[in-house]
Short mmCIF file of C-alpha atoms and ligand atoms in Angstrom, two decimals:
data_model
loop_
_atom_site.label_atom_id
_atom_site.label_comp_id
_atom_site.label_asym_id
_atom_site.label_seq_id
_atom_site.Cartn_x
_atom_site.Cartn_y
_atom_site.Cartn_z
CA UNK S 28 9.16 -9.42 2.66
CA UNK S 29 10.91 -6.62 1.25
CA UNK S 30 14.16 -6.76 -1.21
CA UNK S 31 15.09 -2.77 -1.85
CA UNK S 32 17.35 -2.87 0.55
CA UNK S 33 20.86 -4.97 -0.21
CA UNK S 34 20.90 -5.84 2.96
CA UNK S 35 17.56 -7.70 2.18
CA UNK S 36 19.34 -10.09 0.75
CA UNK S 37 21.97 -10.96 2.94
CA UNK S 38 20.46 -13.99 4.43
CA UNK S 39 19.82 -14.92 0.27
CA UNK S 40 23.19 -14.21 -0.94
CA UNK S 41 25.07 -15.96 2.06
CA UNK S 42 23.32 -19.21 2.75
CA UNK S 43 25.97 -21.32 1.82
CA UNK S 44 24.07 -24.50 1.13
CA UNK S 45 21.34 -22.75 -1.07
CA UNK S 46 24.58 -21.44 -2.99
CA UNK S 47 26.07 -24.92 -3.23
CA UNK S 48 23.03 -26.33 -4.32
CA UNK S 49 22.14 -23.83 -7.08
CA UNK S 50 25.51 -23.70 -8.60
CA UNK S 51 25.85 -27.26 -9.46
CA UNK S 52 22.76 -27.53 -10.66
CA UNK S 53 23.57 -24.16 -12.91
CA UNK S 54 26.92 -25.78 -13.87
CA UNK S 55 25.46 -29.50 -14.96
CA UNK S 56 22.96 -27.70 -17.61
CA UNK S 57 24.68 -24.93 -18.70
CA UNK S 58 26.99 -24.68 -21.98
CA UNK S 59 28.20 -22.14 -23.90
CA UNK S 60 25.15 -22.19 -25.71
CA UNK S 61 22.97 -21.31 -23.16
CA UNK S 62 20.58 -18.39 -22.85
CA UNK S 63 19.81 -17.64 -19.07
CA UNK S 64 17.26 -15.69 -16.98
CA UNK S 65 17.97 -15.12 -13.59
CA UNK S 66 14.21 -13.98 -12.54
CA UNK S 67 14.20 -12.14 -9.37
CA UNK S 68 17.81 -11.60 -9.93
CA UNK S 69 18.41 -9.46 -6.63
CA UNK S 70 22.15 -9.52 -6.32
CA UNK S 71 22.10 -11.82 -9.46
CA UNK S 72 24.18 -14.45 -7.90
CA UNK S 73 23.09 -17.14 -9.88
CA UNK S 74 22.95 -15.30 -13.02
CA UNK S 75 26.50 -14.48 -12.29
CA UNK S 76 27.43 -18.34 -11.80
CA UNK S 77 25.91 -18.96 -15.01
CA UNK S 78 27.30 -16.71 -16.53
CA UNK S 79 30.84 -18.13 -15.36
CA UNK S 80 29.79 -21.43 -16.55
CA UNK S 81 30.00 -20.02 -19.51
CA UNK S 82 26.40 -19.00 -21.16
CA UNK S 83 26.38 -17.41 -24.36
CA UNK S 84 23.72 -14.67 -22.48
CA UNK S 85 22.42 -14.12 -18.82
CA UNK S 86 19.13 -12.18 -18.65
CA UNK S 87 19.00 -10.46 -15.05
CA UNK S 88 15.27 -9.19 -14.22
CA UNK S 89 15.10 -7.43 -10.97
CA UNK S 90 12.80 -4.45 -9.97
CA UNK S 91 14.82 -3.43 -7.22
CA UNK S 92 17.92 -1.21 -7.61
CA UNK S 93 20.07 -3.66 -5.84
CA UNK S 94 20.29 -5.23 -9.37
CA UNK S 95 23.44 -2.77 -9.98
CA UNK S 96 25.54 -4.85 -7.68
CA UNK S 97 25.33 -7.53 -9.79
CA UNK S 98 26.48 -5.41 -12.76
CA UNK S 99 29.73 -4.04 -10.73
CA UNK S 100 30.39 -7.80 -10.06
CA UNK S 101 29.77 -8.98 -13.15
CA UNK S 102 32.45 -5.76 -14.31
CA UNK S 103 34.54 -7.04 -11.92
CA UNK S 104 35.02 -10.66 -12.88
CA UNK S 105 35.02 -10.26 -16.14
CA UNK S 106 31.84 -11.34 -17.42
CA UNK S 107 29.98 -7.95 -18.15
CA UNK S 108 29.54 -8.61 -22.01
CA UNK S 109 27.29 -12.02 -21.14
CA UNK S 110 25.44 -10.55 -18.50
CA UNK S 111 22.38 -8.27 -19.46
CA UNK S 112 20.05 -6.69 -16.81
CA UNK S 113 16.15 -5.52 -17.26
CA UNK S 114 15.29 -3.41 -14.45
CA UNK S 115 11.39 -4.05 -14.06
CA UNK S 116 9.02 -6.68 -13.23
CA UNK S 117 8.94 -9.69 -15.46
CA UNK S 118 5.63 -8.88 -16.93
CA UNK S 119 6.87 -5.29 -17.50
CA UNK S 120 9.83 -6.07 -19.38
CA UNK S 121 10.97 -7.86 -22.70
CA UNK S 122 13.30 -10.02 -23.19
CA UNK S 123 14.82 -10.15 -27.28
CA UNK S 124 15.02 -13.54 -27.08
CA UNK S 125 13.90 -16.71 -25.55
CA UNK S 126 15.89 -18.66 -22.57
CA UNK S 127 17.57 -22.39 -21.95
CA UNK S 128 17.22 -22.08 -18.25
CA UNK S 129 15.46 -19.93 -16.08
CA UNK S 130 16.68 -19.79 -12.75
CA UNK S 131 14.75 -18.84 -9.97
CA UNK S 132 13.82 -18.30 -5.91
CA UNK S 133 10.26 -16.99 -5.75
CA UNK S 134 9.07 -19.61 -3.18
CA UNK S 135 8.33 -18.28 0.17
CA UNK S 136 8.51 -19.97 3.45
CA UNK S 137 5.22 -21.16 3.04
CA UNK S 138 5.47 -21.80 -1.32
CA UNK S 139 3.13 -19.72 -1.83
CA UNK S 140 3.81 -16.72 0.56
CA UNK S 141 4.89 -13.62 -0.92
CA UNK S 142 3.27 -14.54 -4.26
CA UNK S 143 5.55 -14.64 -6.75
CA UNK S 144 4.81 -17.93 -8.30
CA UNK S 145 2.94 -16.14 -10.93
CA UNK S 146 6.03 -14.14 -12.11
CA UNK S 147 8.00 -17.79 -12.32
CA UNK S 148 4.78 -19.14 -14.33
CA UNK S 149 4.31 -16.01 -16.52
CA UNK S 150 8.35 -15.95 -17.30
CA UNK S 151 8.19 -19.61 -18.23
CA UNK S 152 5.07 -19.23 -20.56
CA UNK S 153 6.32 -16.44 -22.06
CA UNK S 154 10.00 -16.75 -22.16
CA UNK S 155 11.16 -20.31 -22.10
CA UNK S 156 12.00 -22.79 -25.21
CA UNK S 157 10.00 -25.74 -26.16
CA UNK S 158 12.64 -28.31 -23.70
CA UNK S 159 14.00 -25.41 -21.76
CA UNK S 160 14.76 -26.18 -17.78
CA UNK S 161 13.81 -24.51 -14.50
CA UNK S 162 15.80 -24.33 -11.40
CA UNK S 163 13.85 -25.29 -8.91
CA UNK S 164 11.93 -27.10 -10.97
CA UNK S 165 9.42 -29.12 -8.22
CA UNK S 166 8.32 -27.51 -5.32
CA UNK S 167 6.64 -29.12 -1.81
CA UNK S 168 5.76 -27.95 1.41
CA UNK S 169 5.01 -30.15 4.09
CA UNK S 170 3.14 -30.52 7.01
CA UNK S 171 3.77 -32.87 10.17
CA UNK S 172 2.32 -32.53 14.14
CA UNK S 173 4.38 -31.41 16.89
CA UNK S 174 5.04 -30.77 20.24
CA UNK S 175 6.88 -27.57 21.99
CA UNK S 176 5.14 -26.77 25.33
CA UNK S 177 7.90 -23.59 25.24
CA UNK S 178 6.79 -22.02 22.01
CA UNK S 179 3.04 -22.97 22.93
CA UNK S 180 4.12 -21.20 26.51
CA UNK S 181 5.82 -17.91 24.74
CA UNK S 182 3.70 -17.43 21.47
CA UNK S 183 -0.09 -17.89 22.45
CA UNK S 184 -0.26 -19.62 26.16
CA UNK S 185 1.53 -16.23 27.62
CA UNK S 186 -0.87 -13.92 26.14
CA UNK S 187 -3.74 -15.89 28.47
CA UNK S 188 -2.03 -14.21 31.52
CA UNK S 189 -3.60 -10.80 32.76
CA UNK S 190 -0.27 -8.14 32.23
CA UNK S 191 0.17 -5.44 35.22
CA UNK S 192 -3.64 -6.61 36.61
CA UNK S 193 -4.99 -6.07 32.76
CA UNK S 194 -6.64 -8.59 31.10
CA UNK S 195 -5.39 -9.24 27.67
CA UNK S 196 -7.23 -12.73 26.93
CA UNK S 197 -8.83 -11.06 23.31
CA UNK S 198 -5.27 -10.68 22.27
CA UNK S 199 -4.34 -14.11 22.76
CA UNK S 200 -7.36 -15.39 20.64
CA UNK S 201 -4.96 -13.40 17.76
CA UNK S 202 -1.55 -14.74 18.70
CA UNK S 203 -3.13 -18.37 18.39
CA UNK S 204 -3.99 -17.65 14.95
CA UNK S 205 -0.75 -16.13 13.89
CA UNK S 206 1.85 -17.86 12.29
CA UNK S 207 5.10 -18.27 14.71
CA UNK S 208 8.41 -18.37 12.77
CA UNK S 209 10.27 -20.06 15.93
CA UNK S 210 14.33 -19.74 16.12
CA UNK S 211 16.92 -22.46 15.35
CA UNK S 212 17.03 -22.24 19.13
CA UNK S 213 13.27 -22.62 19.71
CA UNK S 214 13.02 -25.76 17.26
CA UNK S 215 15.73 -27.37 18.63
CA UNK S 216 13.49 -27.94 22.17
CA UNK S 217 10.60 -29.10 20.13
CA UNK S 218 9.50 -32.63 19.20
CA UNK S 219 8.45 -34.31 16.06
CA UNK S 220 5.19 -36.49 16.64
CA UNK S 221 5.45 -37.85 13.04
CA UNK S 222 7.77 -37.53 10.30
CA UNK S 223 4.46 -35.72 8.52
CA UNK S 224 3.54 -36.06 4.70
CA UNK S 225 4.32 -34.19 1.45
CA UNK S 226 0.97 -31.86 1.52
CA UNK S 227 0.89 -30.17 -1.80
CA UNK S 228 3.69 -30.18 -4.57
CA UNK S 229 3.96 -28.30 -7.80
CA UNK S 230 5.86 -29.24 -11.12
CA UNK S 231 7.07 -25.85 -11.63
CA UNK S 232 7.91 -26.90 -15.04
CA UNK S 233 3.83 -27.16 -15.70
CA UNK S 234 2.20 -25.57 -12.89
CA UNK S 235 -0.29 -22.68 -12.75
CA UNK S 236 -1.38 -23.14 -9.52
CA UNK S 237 -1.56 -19.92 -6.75
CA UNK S 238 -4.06 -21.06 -4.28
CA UNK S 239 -2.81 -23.35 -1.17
CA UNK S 240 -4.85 -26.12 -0.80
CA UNK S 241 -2.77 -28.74 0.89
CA UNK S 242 -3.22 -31.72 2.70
CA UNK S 243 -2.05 -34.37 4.34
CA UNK S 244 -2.35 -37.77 6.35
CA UNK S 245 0.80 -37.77 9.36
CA UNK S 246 0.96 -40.74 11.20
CA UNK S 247 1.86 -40.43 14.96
CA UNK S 248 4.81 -42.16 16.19
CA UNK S 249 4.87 -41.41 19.77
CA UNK S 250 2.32 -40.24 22.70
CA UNK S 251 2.47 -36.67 22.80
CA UNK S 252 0.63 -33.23 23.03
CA UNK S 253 0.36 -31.29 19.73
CA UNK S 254 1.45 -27.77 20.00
CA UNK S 255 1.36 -26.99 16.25
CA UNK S 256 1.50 -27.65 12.88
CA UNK S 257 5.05 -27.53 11.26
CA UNK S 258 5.60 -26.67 7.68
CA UNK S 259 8.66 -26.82 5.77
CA UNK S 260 9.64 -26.20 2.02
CA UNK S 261 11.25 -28.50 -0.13
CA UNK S 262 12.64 -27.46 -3.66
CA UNK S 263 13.96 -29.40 -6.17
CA UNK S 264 17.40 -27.90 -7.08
CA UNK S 265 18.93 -29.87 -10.03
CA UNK S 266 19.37 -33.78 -8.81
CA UNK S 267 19.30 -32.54 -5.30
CA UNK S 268 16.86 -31.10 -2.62
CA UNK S 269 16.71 -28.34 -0.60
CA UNK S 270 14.68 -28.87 2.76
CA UNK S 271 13.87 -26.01 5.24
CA UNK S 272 13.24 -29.16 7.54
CA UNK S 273 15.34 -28.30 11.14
CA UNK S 274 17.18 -31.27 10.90
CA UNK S 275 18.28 -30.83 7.56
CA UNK S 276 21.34 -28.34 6.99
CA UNK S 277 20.11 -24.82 7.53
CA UNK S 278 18.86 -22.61 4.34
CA UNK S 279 17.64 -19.13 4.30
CA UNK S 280 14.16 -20.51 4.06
CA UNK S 281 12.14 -20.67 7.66
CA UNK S 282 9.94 -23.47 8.94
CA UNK S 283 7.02 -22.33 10.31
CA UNK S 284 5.01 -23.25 13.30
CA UNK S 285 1.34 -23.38 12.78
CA UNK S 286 -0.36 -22.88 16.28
CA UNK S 287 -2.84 -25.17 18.06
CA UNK S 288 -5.05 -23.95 20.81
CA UNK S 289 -5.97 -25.58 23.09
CA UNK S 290 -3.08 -28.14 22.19
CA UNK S 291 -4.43 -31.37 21.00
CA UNK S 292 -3.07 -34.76 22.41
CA UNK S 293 -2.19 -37.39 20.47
CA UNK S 294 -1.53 -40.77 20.49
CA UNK S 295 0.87 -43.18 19.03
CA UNK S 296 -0.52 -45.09 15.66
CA UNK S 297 -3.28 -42.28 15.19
CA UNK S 298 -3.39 -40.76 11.71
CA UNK S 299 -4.21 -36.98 12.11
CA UNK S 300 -5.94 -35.22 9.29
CA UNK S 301 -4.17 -31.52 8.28
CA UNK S 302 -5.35 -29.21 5.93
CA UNK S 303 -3.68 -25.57 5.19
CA UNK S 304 -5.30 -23.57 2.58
CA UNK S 305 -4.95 -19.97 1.57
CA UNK S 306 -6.63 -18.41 -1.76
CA UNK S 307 -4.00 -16.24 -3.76
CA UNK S 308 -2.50 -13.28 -1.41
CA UNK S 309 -5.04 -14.05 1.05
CA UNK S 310 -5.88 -15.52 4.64
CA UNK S 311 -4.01 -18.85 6.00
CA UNK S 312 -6.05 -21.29 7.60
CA UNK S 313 -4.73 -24.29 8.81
CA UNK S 314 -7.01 -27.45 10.85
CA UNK S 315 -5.64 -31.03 12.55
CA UNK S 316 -8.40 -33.56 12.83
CA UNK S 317 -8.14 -36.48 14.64
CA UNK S 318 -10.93 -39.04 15.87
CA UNK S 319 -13.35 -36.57 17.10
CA UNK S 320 -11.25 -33.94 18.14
CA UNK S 321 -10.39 -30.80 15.43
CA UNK S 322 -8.50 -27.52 15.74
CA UNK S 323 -9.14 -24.88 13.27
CA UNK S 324 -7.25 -21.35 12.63
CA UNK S 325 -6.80 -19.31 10.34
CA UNK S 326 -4.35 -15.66 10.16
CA UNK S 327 -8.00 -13.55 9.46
CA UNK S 328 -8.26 -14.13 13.12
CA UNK S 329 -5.19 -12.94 14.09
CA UNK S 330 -5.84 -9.00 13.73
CA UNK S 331 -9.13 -7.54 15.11
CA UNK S 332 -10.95 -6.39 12.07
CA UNK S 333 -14.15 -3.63 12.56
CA UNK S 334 -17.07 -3.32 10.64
CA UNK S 335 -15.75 -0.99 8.37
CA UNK S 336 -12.76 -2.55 7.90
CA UNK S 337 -14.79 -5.54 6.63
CA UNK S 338 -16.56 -3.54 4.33
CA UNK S 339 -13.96 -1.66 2.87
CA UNK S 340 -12.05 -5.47 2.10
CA UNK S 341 -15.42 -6.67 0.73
CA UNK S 342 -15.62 -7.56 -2.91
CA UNK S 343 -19.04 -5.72 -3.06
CA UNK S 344 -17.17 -2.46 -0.74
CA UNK S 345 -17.72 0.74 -2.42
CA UNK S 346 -15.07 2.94 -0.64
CA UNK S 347 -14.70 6.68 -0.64
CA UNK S 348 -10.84 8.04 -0.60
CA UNK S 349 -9.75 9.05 2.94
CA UNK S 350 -7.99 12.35 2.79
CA UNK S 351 -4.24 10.64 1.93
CA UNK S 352 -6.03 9.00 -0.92
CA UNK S 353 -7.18 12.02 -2.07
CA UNK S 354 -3.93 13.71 -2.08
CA UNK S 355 -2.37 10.63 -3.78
CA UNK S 356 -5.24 10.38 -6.51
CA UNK S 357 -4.09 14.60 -7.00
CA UNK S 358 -0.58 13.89 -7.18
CA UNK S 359 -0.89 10.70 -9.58
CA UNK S 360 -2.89 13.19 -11.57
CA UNK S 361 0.28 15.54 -11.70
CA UNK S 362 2.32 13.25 -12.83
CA UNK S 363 0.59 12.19 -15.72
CA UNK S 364 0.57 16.43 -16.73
CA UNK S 365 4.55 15.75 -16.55
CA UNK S 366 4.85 18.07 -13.52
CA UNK S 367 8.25 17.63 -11.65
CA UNK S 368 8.44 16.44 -8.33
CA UNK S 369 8.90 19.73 -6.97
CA UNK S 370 6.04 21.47 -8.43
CA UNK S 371 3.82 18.75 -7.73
CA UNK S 372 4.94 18.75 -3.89
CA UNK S 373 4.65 22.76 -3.82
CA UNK S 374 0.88 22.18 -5.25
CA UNK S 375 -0.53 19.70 -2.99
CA UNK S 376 1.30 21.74 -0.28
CA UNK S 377 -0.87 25.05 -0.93
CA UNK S 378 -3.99 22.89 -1.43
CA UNK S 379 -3.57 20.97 1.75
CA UNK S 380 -2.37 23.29 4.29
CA UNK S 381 1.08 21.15 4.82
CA UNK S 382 4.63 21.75 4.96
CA UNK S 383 6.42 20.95 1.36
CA UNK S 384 8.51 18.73 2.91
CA UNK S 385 5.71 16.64 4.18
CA UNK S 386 3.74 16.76 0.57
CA UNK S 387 7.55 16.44 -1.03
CA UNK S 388 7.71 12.88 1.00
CA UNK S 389 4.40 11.67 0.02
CA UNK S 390 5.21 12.86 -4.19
CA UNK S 391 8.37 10.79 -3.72
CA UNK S 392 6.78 7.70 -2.30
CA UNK S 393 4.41 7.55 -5.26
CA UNK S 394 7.18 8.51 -7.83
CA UNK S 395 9.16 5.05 -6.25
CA UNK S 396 6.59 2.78 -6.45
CA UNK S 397 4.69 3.78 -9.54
CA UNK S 398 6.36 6.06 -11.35
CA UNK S 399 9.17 5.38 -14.22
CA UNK S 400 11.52 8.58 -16.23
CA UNK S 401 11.20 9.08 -19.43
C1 SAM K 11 13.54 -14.12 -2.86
S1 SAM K 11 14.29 -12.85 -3.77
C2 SAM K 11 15.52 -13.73 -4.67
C3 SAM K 11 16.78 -12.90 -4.95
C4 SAM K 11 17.88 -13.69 -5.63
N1 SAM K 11 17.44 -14.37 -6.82
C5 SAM K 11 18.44 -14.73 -4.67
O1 SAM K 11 18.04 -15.87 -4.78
O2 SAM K 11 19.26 -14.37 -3.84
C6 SAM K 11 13.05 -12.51 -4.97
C7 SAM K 11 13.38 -11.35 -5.90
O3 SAM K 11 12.37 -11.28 -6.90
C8 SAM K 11 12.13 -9.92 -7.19
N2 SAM K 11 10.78 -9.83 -7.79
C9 SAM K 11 9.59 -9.71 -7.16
N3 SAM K 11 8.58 -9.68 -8.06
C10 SAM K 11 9.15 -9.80 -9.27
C11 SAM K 11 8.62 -9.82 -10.61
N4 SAM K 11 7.30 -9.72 -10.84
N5 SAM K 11 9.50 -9.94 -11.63
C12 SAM K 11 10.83 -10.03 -11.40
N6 SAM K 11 11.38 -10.01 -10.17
C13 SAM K 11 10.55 -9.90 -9.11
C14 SAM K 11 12.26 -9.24 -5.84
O4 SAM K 11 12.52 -7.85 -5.96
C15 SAM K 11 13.42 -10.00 -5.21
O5 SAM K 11 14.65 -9.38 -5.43
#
């Protein structure tokens, strides 16, 4: 997922119900006491609600440039002397004092996709007062059978099928270990074989957990063929909750489907064992047990990986820099002798036989992501 772009954050900053949600929960603990952080600000929407709730301070920490639209709004309404922002990470920055409440989104689709829980956790240990609140403050995702011969049919079954006379069948051992993010659409076809289980949850408020290693029990309610595994968020938001469930009101969070293959029938008054476990930024594999029957997947399957790829991943992997590494290790190197962009780019240029616009590009991406001015 990427948030440098403010269009990133449409879906974010116009989900209505999310909005809702958050705001009362800002407005029942905030007083004009408070000191906020609004981690992950983005837009700093909920910074900005806190800070119209009337918080003595509003901490907004946000990598991202999109951060300055929060600072014309805050301008705008008024609220610009209560409303500080820290452009950086979390870990990179300091706050001069500690926080009441720190308000956050970090959760992917999946809790722990995208892997930001360990900004929330770091902020919190760091930052927060002895008593101090989080919102979200619990966390769950869950996990329950069902059945969608369509999405079965369009996401993995499809890829079975030779394509012009060419026979495509090792691609469709990936597609049935890739995660499918069905549409609103797709869902609404589908059937729930069991209202599923709660498979891991976290107590933001004490949590250090970053590995996924969830499971559940999901009692069938109906005969029925299992075409996945669907997982769905659930955040704690004040007195409320926030489901990414498709029957609940839509949220900018997706359920996922988790594939089956071959689909695995079920039927009514069976308990069917899930699991769905993924170590910190790494592989998701999910598995549905019932009687004798099991299906087991997991995303490392879902891209063909080649010797060399393997050892390059490997823990043990001693790598050698391919030729863009090489340049990149040169430029890095140029930037710490406080060269300028320019005479870096014209450098690598002349030592690399390429155009300076092409070595310009390559000095800038590094200069974005790693670099800061003086
Ligand atoms: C899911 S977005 C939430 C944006 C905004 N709070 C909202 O709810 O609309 C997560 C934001 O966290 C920011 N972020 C990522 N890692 C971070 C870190 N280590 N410290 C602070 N912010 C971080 C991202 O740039 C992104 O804008």
């Amino acid at each position: 997922m990427s948030y440098w772009q403010v269009v990133d954050h449409r879906r974010m900053l116009f989900d209505q119900t999310r909005n809702a949600a958050y705001a009362r929960a800002i407005r029942q603990c905030v007083t004009d006491e408070s000191v906020v952080l609004d981690l992950g600000a983005g837009l700093g929407l909920h910074g900005l609600i806190a800070a119209e709730a009337g918080a003595r301070m509003v901490y907004l920490v946000e990598p991202e440039a999109v951060v300055s639209a929060a600072v014309e709004a805050a301008r705008a309404s008024g609220l610009a002397d209560r409303v500080t922002v820290l452009r950086g990470r979390i870990e990179d920055v300091i706050l001069p004092e500690k926080v009441d409440l720190i308000i956050s989104a970090l959760t992917g689709n999946l809790l722990f996709s995208e892997d930001l829980l360990p900004a929330l956790y770091y902020a919190r240990d760091r930052f927060l007062k002895d008593g101090g609140r989080l919102i979200p403050d619990v966390a769950q995702l869950w996990l329950a059978p069902w059945e969608s011969q369509a999405l079965h049919a369009e996401h993995v079954a499809q890829w079975q099928r030779p394509v012009m006379g060419f026979d495509f069948s090792f691609a469709a051992h990936c597609a049935a270990n890739s995660i499918i993010w069905p549409s609103a659409e797709e869902l609404a076809g589908a059937r729930s074989l069991s209202p599923g289980a709660c498979a891991v949850e976290l107590d933001l408020t004490a949590s250090s957990t970053v590995d996924c290693a969830a499971g559940a029990d999901a009692l069938v309610e109906g005969d029925g063929v299992c075409h996945g595994l669907l997982a769905w968020l659930r955040l704690r938001v004040g007195e409320g909750w926030l489901s990414a469930h498709p029957l609940d009101s839509r949220i900018h969070w997706s359920p996922a489907m988790l594939p089956l293959d071959p689909p695995l029938p079920l039927r009514e008054g069976q308990r069917v064992k899930i699991e769905l476990h993924r170590p910190f930024a790494g592989d998701w594999t999910w598995s549905a047990r019932v009687d004798d029957a099991a299906r087991r997947h997991s995303t490392f399957l879902s891209q063909p990986h080649t010797a060399s790829d393997l050892e390059r991943m490997a823990p043990d992997g001693v790598v050698q820099l391919g030729p863009q590494g090489t340049r990149a290790w040169e430029i890095m190197g140029l930037m710490r002798a406080n060269w300028s962009n320019r005479h870096i780019a014209h450098e690598i240029a002349a030592r690399h036989g390429m155009t300076q616009e092409r070595a310009l590009l390559e000095v800038r991406t590094l200069a974005m992501r790693y670099g800061k001015t003086f």
